[in-house]
Amino acid sequence: MHAALILFDFLPHSWPLIMASNDPTTPTANRHHPIGSSTTIEQPDFSATAANWAAQWASLTSTPSSKGIVSNQTASTRKQMDPYLDEDLTSSRVYLPFETFLQKVFNLPAGWESNGDVMKLLSALEADKAYAEKLDQYLAVCDAAGEEETLYAPAASAYNQATSVLATTASADRSSTLYVYRQDNKRVVGTRVSEAPKFCPDLNGVLHDLWVQSNNVEELVNVAGPEFNFSWEQIVLFLEYKMKMLMDRGIGAPTILDVKGSDPRDPAVLKKVLKSAKTASGATKRGSDSSKSASKRQKSDPSKTPSRPDIQNSTQAVTSFQQEADDRKSVAYQCANYALHSLSAGGFKDYSLGALICKDQIQLLYYDHSCIAVSAPLNFRTNRRMYMLLQVCLFKTQQASIRNGGGIIGRLFLEPSPYMRDYENYQKVVGTDLYNILSGQVITLKGASGPILVKLGRIIDRQAGLIGRCTYIVNAESVHWPGIQLVVKITWSPIDRTSEATFVDRIREAAAAPEAQWVLDHVPNILHSQDFERLPDEVGGGLAAFLNDPATRYADGTRFTYEKRVLRVSVHEKLYKLSELNDVIDYAEVFFDLLQVHRWIYDHARILHRDISLGNIMWHERRGRICGVLNDFDLSSFRENTSPSSKQRTGTRPFMAREFHLNPSSPPLHLYRHDLESIFYVLFILVVAHKLLDVPQYDSQAKENCYLELDFYSQYKHWLHLEDNQLQTEKSNLLALVAPPAPNATFSLLRSRIKSLHRALCAGFVAQVNHVQSVRDAEVPQHSSLRRKPAPSKAARLPPVKEVEVQAFDDSTLGNHWTYAEFYKILNYDADFEEMYPVACPDVLVPYVVSV
């Protein structure tokens, strides 16, 4: 079969190559092969503002995690953000009984009824008439069935009264307790969502001391929101209110049984879900049968139209049930977005707490970088004591956090964040620029000869993430490393994942020989690395052991695996982004360096990087020369260990090898050629979707000059926004082109290299598909086209069937089309690059050639 025909018509599940539009206005060189259907994917809605494009560039050049919104983008609307939270809400959510939630998240003692401290506080709250009156006032407003906004003031008043009672009973400093206020009329400082209505929780909780210093007036706040606003770092608790019952029912989530062995989910709801599924299936089947019958009747008597009320009623019931499910899902997204902002848009946190209140029912929400824990709803009209116990837990948790300095974060920082208490200082240093939220704070690390103090500066980059690593990169300085520009990398890494420092140490050991010293100019210089583990008595500290305990009883036999993480802090010598280069020759040199050092590391240190992206290709100067640096080995693996190192796949979505988009939940084994493919996509997006500027733009967020700008007119700029199925289609479309699109004029010097790399990759995939087709041909039974076995006399006259000989195929190199040697030959210097690699220059990187 012709290779092009195989490419488009074969293996739809293994390699669905969907054609993009064959627009007659497209230049001839960019036309697709004139074979197959013409299909385009719907493009996202993009804003043309410079601010949005700056945000997209910042997200594209970050060092993201491997899935969800934290992977690829800084979205500006909930419509863009929600799909990236879907995977987290689907795969990382666990449903707990209400009391179990209090025990495992807030560390409520198992025998709390006999615990003196707990019962003292609970009894005081039960005896307080003012609190009971305020709670009754709130319930009366619920019964009035007015607007949702009418709930806020009485709810906040009741909560703050409870806190006051508990603080008095415990002889605690009121300034260190939480104060709940109304936020819904004003967006929280640092919110990334720009849409109406305002995206913010209804009520938020901050330290009472901070509230007092802000000089807000409660009566005015209840009308127009806080005049003196707060940031996501300062918010300790968010509360979202709804007039409809839109709580998470726990459907589809691993569910913990209560102490009696009962499923905490509402049995009526479970029955309704099952019935709805059967109804939907039955309605579809009956509808199909009815259509066939109707068709027959209409042939004999067209005037008679069948009527099936049962089908219509079933369909309406399914539609109504689906609408309710969609509304619940929307609320889950809304709350998850608040948590995402809390964890990544303000300071540095290890968890986020919230609650969804639907009139007289409350559902607790806990988010960290490994799971989303949701409690079964509690009706506090009928179970007021358990609701008061929740107030006690929140109070005790906050007091414990103050005593131990804020848990794991408190053990990292020399002093608690001043901005949690000092509003004036916060306004002076930070204001609305949350990239300064860590400025001036000091972290304490453990050195060989004593503590190492590192003073943090401005945040360079932070990932908008919920589940995952959620990395922060922060400018820093330390007398421990005088004269060296530093950055601190703070990330939530799976506890069993090899640290980046370990990989770099292996590279340094392998490069000890004098002839290999050049490698050290092209890998990060990590000066210190240290892990911090969450302790069991900290908020959420007991979840991992409980959820992973074989003795923990789950409903339906579906268990949840909590991926334990450590707070990994490393100090690096500062590197620079590609966007700070202003010459195409420098970009070409960086990529040539990258290709060679990547292969050397693969051969000699036996490490596969597995996360090639724009943000992980950086540079610095050595001996007057621009040196490309392969950065961020967080997702790397040793070649002898090919299994996944966490629950997440590896790679940065826009630049992943195409095969990793086919089945994200079960990706193929990561090979060297997949990294090569990522290098191609990075180079392609760089030169096709960007342009170099003659005059740099000053990036006020990063505080640096930027010579690289997204090309608004490029059709490939949107890759950073797409999901797996869309990216798979886009990359397949790209490989279906006879020739790739021409680079932006500012990168025209690299056009022939992009074209040659594109041709090599296409040839490799064609060879791969041809090979699989030949294997299938060899498996076809003899005489398969005959309906029955021929008579012996006829069978004797049939020509013998030739056995198809299948040639060996090296999938690791796509039939020797996609190799380091081929890539090296294409990127290697020629007449175009004599200026780049002058033969007489002694500091030029010695070409690394693999001897095979």
mmCIF file of C-alpha atoms in Angstrom, residues 67 82 84-94 248 251-254 328-337 367 372 374 466-467:
data_model
loop_
_atom_site.group_PDB
_atom_site.id
_atom_site.type_symbol
_atom_site.label_atom_id
_atom_site.label_comp_id
_atom_site.label_asym_id
_atom_site.label_seq_id
_atom_site.Cartn_x
_atom_site.Cartn_y
_atom_site.Cartn_z
ATOM 1 C CA LYS A 67 -1.563 17.738 34.019
ATOM 2 C CA ASP A 82 -12.684 24.716 34.235
ATOM 3 C CA TYR A 84 -8.133 21.994 33.337
ATOM 4 C CA LEU A 85 -9.634 21.358 36.776
ATOM 5 C CA ASP A 86 -11.786 18.517 35.501
ATOM 6 C CA GLU A 87 -9.037 15.920 35.748
ATOM 7 C CA ASP A 88 -8.213 16.970 39.307
ATOM 8 C CA LEU A 89 -11.860 16.825 40.387
ATOM 9 C CA THR A 90 -12.315 13.477 38.670
ATOM 10 C CA SER A 91 -9.175 11.620 39.705
ATOM 11 C CA SER A 92 -8.072 13.310 42.954
ATOM 12 C CA ARG A 93 -11.364 13.654 44.867
ATOM 13 C CA VAL A 94 -12.273 11.552 47.900
ATOM 14 C CA ASP A 248 -21.243 17.301 45.918
ATOM 15 C CA ILE A 251 -20.938 10.235 42.903
ATOM 16 C CA GLY A 252 -17.908 8.812 41.122
ATOM 17 C CA ALA A 253 -15.520 9.486 44.024
ATOM 18 C CA PRO A 254 -13.864 6.876 46.253
ATOM 19 C CA ARG A 328 -23.454 20.810 40.922
ATOM 20 C CA LYS A 329 -20.395 20.391 38.730
ATOM 21 C CA SER A 330 -20.270 24.136 38.093
ATOM 22 C CA VAL A 331 -20.258 24.828 41.836
ATOM 23 C CA ALA A 332 -17.488 22.242 42.343
ATOM 24 C CA TYR A 333 -15.425 24.038 39.703
ATOM 25 C CA GLN A 334 -16.141 27.369 41.366
ATOM 26 C CA CYS A 335 -14.856 26.212 44.758
ATOM 27 C CA ALA A 336 -11.866 24.431 43.187
ATOM 28 C CA ASN A 337 -10.965 27.709 41.470
ATOM 29 C CA TYR A 367 -7.490 20.887 49.030
ATOM 30 C CA ILE A 372 -9.417 17.057 47.223
ATOM 31 C CA VAL A 374 -15.009 16.500 50.462
ATOM 32 C CA LEU A 466 -4.116 22.622 42.396
ATOM 33 C CA ILE A 467 -2.884 19.020 42.209
#
